[in-house]
CSV table of C-alpha atoms in Angstrom, one decimal:
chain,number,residue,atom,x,y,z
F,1,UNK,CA,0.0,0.0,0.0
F,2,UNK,CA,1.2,3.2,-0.9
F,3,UNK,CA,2.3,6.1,1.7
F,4,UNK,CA,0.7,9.0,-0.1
F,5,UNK,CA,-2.7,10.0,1.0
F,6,UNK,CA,-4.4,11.1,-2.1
F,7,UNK,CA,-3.2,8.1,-3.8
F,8,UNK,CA,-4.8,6.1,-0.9
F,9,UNK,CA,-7.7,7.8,-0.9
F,10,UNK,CA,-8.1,7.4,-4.6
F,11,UNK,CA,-7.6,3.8,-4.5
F,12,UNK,CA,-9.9,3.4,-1.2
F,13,UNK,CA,-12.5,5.1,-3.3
F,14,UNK,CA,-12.1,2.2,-6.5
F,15,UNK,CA,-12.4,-0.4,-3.9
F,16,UNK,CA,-15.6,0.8,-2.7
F,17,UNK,CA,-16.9,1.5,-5.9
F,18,UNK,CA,-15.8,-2.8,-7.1
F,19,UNK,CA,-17.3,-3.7,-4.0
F,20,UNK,CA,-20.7,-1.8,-4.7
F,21,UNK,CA,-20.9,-2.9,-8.7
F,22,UNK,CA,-20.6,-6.6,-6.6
F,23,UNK,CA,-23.3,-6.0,-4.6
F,24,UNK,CA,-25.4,-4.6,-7.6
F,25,UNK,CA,-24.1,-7.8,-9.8
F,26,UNK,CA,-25.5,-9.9,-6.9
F,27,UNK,CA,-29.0,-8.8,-7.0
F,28,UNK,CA,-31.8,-10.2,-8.9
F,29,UNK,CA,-34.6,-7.4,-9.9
F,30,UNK,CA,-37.7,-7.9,-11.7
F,31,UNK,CA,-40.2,-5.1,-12.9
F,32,UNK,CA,-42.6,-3.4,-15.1
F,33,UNK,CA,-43.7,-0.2,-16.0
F,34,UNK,CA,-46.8,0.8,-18.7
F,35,UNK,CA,-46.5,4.1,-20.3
F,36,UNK,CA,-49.1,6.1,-22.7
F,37,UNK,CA,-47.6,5.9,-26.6
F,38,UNK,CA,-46.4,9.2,-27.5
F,39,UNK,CA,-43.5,8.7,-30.1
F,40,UNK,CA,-43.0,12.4,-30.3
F,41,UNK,CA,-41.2,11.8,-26.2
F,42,UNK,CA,-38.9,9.0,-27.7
F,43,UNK,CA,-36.0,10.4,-25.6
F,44,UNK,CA,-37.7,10.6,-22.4
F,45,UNK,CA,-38.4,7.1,-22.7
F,46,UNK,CA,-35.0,6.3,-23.9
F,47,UNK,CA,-33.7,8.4,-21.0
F,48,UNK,CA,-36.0,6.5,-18.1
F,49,UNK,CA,-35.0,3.0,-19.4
F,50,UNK,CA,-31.0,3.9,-19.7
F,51,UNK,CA,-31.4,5.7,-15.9
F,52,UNK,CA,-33.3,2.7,-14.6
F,53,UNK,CA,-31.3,-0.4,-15.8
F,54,UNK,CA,-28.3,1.5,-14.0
F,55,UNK,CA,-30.1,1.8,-11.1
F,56,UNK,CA,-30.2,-1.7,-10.7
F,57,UNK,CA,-26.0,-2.2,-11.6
F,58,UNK,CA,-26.3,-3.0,-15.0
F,59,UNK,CA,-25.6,0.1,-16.7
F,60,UNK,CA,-26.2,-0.3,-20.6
F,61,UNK,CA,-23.3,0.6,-23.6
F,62,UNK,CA,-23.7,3.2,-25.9
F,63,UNK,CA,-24.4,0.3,-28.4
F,64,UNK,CA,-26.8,-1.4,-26.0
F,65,UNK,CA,-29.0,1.5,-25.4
F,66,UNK,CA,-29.4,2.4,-29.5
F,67,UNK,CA,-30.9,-1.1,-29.5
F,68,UNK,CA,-33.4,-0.1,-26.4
F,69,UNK,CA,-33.9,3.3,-28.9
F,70,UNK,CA,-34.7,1.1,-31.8
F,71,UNK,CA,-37.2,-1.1,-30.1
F,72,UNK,CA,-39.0,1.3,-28.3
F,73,UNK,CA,-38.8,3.5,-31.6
F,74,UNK,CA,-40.9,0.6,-33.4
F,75,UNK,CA,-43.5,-0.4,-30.4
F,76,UNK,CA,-44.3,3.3,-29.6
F,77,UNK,CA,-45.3,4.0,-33.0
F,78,UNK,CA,-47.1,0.5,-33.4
F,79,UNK,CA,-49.0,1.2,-30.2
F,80,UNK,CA,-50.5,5.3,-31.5
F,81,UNK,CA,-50.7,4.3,-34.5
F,82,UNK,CA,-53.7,1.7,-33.6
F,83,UNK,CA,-55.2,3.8,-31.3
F,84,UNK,CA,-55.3,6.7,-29.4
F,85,UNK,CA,-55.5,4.8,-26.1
F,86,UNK,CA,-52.4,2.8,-25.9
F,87,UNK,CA,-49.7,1.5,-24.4
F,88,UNK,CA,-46.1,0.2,-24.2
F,89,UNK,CA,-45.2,-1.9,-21.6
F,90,UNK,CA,-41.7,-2.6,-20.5
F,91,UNK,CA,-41.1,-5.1,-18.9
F,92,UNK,CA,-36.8,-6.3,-17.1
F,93,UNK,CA,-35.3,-8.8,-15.2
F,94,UNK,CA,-32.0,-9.3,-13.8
F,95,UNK,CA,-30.6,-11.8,-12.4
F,96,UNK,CA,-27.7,-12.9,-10.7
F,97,UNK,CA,-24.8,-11.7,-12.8
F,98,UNK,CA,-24.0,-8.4,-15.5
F,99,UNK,CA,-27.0,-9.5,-17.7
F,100,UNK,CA,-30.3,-7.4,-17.7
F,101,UNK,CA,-33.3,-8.9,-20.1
F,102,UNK,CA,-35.7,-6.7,-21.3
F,103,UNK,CA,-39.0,-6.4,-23.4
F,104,UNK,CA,-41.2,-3.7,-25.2
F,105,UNK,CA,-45.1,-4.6,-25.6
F,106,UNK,CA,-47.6,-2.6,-27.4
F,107,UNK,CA,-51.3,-2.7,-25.5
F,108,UNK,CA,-54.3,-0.8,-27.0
F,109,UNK,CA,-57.9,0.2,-26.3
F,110,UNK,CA,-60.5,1.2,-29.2
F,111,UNK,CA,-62.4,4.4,-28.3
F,112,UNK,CA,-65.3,2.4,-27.8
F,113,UNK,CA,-63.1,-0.6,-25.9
F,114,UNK,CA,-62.1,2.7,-23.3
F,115,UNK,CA,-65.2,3.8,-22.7
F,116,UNK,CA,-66.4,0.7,-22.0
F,117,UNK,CA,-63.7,-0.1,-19.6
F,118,UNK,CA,-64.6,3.1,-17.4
F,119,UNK,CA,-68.1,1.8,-17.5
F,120,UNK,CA,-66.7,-1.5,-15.9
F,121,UNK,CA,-64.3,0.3,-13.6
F,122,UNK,CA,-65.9,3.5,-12.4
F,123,UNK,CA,-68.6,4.5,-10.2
F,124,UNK,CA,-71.3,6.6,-11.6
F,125,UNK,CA,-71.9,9.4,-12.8
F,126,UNK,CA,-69.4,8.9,-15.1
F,127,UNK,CA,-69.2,12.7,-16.7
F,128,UNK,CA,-71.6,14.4,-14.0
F,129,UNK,CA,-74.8,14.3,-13.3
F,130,UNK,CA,-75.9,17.3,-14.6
F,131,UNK,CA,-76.3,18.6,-18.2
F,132,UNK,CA,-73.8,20.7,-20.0
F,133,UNK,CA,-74.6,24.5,-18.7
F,134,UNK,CA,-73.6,26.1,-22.2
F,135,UNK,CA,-76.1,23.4,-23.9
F,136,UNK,CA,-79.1,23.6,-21.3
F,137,UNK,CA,-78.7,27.8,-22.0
F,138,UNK,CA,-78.3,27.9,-25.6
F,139,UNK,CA,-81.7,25.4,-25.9
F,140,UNK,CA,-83.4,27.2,-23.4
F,141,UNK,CA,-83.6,30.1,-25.6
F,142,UNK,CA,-86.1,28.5,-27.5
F,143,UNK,CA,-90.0,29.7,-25.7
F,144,UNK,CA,-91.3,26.3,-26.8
F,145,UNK,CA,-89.1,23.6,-26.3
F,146,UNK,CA,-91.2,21.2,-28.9
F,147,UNK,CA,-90.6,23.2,-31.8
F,148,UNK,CA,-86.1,22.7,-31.3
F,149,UNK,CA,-84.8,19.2,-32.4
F,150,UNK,CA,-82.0,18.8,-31.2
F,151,UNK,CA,-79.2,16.3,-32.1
F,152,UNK,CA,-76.8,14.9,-29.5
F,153,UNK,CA,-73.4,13.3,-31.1
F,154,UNK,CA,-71.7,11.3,-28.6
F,155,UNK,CA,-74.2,11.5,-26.5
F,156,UNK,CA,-72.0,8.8,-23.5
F,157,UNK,CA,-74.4,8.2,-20.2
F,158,UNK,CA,-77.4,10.5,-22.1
F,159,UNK,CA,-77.7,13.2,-19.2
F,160,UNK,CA,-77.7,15.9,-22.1
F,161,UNK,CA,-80.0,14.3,-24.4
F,162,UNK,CA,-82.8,12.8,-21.4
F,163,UNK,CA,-82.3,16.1,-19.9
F,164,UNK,CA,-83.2,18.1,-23.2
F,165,UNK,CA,-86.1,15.5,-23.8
F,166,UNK,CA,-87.6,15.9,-20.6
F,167,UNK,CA,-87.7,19.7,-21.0
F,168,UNK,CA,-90.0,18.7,-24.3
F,169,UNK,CA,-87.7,18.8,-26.9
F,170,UNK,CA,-87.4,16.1,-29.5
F,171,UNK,CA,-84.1,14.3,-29.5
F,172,UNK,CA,-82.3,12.0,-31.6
F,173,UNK,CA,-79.1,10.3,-30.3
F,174,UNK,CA,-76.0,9.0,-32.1
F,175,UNK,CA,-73.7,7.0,-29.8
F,176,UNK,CA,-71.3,4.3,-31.2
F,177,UNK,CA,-70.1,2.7,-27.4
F,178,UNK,CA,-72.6,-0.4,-26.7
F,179,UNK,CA,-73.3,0.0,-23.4
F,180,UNK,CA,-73.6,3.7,-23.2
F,181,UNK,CA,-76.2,3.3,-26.1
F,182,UNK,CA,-78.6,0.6,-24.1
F,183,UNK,CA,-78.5,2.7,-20.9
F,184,UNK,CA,-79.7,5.6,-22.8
F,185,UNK,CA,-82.6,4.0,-24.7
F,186,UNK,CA,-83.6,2.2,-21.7
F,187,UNK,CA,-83.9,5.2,-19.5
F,188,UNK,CA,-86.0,7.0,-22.3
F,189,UNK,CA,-88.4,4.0,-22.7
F,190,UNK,CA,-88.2,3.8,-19.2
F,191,UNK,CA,-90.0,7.7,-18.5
F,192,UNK,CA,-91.7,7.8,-21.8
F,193,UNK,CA,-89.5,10.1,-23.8
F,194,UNK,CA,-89.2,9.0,-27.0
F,195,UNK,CA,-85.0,9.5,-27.7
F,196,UNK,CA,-84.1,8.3,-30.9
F,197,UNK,CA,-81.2,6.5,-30.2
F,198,UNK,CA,-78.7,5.4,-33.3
F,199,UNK,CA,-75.9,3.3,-32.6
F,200,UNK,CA,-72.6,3.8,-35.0
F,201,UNK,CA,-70.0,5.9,-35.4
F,202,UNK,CA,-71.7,9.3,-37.0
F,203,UNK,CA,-69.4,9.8,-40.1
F,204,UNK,CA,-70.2,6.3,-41.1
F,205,UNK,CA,-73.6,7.4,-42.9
F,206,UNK,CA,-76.2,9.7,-42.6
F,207,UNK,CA,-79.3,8.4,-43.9
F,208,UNK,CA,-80.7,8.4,-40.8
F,209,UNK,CA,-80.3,11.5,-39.7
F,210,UNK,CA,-82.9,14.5,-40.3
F,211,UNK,CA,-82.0,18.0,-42.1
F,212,UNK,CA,-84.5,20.0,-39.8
F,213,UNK,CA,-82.6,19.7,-35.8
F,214,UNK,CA,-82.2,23.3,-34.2
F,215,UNK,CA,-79.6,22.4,-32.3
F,216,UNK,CA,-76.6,19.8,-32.7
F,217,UNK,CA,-74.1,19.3,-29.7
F,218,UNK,CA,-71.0,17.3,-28.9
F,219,UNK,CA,-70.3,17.0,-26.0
F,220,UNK,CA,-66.4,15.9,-24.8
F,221,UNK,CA,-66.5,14.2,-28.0
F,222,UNK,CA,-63.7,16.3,-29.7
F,223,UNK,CA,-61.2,15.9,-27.5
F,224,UNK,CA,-61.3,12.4,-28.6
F,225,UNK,CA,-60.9,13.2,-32.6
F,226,UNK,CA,-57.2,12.3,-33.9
F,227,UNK,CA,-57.4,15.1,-36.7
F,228,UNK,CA,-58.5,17.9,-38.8
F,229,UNK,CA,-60.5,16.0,-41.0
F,230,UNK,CA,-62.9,14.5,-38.2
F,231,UNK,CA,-63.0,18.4,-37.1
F,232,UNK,CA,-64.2,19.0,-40.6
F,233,UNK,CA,-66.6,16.2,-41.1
F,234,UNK,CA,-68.5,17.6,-38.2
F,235,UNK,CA,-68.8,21.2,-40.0
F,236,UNK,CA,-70.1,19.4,-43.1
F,237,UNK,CA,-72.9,17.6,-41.2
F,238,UNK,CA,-73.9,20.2,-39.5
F,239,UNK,CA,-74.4,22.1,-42.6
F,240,UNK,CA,-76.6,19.2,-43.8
F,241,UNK,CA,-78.6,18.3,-40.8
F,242,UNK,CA,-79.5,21.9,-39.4
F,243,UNK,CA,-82.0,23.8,-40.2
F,244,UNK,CA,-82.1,27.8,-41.1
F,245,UNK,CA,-80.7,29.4,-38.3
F,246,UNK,CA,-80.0,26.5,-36.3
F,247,UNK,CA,-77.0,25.9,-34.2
F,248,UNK,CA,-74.1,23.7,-33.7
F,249,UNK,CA,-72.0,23.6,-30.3
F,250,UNK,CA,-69.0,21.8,-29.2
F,251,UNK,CA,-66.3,21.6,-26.7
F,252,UNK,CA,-62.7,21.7,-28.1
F,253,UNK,CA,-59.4,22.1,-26.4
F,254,UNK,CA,-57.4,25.4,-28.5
F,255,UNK,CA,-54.1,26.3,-28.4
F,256,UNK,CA,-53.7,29.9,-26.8
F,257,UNK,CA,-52.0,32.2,-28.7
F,258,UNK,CA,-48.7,32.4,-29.2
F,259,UNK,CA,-48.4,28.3,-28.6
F,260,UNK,CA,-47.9,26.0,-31.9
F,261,UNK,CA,-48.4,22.4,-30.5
F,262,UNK,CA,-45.7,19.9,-31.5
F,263,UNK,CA,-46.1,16.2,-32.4
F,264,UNK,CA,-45.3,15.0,-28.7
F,265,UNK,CA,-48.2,17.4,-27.1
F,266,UNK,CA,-50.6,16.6,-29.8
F,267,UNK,CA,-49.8,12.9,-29.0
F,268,UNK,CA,-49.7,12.7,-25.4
F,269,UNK,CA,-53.3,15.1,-25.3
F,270,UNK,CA,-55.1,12.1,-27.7
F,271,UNK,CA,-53.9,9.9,-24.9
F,272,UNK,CA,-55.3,12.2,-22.4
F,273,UNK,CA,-58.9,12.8,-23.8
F,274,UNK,CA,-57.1,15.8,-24.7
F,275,UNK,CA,-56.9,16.4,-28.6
F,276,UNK,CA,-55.6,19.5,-29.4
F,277,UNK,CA,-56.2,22.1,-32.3
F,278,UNK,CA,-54.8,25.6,-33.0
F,279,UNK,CA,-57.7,28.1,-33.8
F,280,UNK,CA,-55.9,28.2,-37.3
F,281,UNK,CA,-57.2,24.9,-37.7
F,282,UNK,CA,-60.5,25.0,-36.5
F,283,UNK,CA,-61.1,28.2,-39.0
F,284,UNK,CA,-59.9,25.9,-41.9
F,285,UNK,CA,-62.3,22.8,-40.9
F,286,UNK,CA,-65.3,25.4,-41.0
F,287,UNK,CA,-64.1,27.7,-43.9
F,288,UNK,CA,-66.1,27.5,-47.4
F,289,UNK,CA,-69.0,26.5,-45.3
F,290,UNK,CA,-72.5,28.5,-44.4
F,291,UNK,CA,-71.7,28.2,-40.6
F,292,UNK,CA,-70.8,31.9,-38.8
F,293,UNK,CA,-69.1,31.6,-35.4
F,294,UNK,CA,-71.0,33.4,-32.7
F,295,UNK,CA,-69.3,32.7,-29.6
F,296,UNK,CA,-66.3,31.7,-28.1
F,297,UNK,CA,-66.2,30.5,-23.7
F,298,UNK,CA,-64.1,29.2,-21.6
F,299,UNK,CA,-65.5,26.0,-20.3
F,300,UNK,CA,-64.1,26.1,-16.9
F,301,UNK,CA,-65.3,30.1,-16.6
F,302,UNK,CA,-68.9,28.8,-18.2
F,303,UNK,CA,-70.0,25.9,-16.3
F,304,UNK,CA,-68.5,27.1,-13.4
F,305,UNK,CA,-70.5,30.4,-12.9
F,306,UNK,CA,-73.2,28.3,-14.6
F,307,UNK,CA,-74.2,24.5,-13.4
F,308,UNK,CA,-76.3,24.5,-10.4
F,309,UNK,CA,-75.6,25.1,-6.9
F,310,UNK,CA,-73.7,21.9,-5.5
F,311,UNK,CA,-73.0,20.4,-9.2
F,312,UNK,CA,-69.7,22.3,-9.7
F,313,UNK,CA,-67.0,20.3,-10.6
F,314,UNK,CA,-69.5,17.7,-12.5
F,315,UNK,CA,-66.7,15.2,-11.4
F,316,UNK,CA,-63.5,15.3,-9.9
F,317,UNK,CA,-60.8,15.0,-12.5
F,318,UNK,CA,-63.0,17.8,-14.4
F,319,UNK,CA,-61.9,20.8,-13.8
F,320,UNK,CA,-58.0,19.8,-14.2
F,321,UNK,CA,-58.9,18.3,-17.2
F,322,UNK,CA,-60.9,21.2,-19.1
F,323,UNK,CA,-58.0,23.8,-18.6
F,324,UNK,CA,-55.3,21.6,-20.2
F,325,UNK,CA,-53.8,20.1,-16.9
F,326,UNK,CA,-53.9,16.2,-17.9
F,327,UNK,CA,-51.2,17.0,-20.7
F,328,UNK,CA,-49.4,19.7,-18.9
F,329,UNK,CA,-47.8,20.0,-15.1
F,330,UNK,CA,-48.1,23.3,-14.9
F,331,UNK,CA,-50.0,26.5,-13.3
F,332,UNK,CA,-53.4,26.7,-14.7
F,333,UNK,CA,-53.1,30.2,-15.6
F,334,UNK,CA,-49.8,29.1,-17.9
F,335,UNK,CA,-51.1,26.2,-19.2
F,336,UNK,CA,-51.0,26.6,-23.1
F,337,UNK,CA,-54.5,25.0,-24.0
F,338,UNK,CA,-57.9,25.6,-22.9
F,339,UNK,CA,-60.9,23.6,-23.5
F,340,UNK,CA,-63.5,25.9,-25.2
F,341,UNK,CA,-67.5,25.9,-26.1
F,342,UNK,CA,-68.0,27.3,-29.8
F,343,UNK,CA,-71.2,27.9,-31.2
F,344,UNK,CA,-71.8,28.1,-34.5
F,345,UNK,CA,-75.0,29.5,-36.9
F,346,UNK,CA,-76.7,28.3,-40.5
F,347,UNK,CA,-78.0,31.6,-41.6
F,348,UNK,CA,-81.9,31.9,-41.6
């Protein structure tokens, strides 16, 4: 051993640190860790794999970890490109020695398979109990509820569309999750109130659907579209299915201004129930089309100062969700989306 401290501090140090990658190399460790697909944040998954297999002692090569990039370059993209409620999966195991096995899996949900899971794992009510405050208003502007049809487009547990039929208005439903559909057409068959319900996707076809409704609503049903052209196809059926001077309304999440999303927001918000749009965009899906926009609200200012005493938030992830907070950790009053109600008018 030598006489010189540093030099015998220096090599005390290496023993300790080949006695600790020992005791690392002598563990076994086993886990598993399901993320949401969003290809855009390949390097923060690269980043969490390389950070964790060192954790455990067995630090990855520079060689090693372009081979984790590679596979979880492929599974990410398999996963969001199936559907906007996905997974990947990884999975690790260690054992006794240098040697650390790992695997990437790709899990999805449809839309409808989602839905349908809340419905199996939630308690009711799933979205609130109340109607939307910006759609009870808008049709209650109408003296004799009878004479406004109204259309509800994703219409989920019904408590727009029952609502709006029990006031007297005449309602046709279009719902595409199973189970969401049957609770709604039992519940109007149940008081007598004579919902229409279809069950499909709406773009499919629209045969049966009438030219004459006052009012057409979607409800939390755009933050589930995956792009423009969905955002589009509902401008173009509106213009077809309202009347003279009736009105379409919808909640969308908008980019404030100033913020252009990138691929990895827009990604990580479709996993979220979160889909984002720029008001560029949402100008385009209406333009060449005999639809005016006549107002613009913040949903969390509207149904706030709105819903009924006691029904404010309508559930508890609500309120978080509408002002962008499922995508971004940030202070409300930074965040760079905000969920919005836009009306929309046929001329008379």
């Amino acid at each position: 051993m030598t006489s010189d401290p540093e030099v015998a501090a220096d090599q005390a140090q290496r023993v300790q640190a080949a006695l600790a990658r020992r005791l690392y190399l002598r563990s076994v460790a086993a886990g598993k860790i399901s993320l949401p697909a969003v290809p855009g944040l390949l390097d923060e998954y690269v980043a969490m794999c390389g950070k964790l297999f060192a954790a455990v002692g067995r630090e990855f090569s520079a060689e090693e970890m372009a081979q984790v990039r590679s596979v979880l370059a492929g599974q990410l993209a398999e996963a969001y490109a199936a559907s906007p409620r996905s997974n990947i999966v990884i999975s690790y195991e260690a054992p006794i020695g240098p040697v650390l096995n790992y695997h990437v899996n790709a899990e999805w949900f449809t839309v409808e398979g989602a839905y349908e899971n809340w419905i199996s794992t939630r308690k009711p009510p799933l979205f609130g109990s109340e109607p939307d405050a910006r759609v009870w208003a808008l049709a209650g502007e109408t003296p004799d509820p009878a004479t406004l049809r109204v259309l509800d487009i994703g219409a989920g547990t019904g408590r727009n569309a029952l609502a709006l039929a029990r006031r007297g208005h005449p309602v046709d439903v279009v719902e595409m999750t199973p189970q969401f559909a049957e609770q709604i057409r039992a519940e109007s068959e149940r008081d007598g109130l004579g919902v229409r319900v279809i069950q499909r996707d709406v773009f499919t076809a629209l045969a049966d659907l009438r030219t004459d409704y006052g009012l057409i609503l979607l409800s939390e049903v755009v933050s589930d579209f995956r792009d423009t052209r969905q955002l589009r196809g509902v401008f173009e059926l509106a213009t077809r299915c309202l009347e003279a001077g009736g009105r379409l309304v919808f909640n969308i999440f908008l980019a404030r201004d100033g913020y252009l999303p990138d691929d990895a927001a827009r990604e990580l918000g479709q996993q979220t129930y979160t889909s984002i749009f720029t008001r560029e965009e949402l100008g385009a899906a209406a333009s060449g089309l005999p639809l005016t926009l006549v107002s613009d609200d913040s949903v969390y200012a509207y149904e706030q100062a709105h819903l009924p005493a006691g029904a404010w938030p309508p559930t508890s992830w609500y309120a978080d969700w509408v002002r962008g907070l499922d995508v971004f950790t940030i202070e409300p009053e930074r965040c760079p989306i905000d969920m919005r109600w836009v009306v929309y008018q046929k001329p008379v």
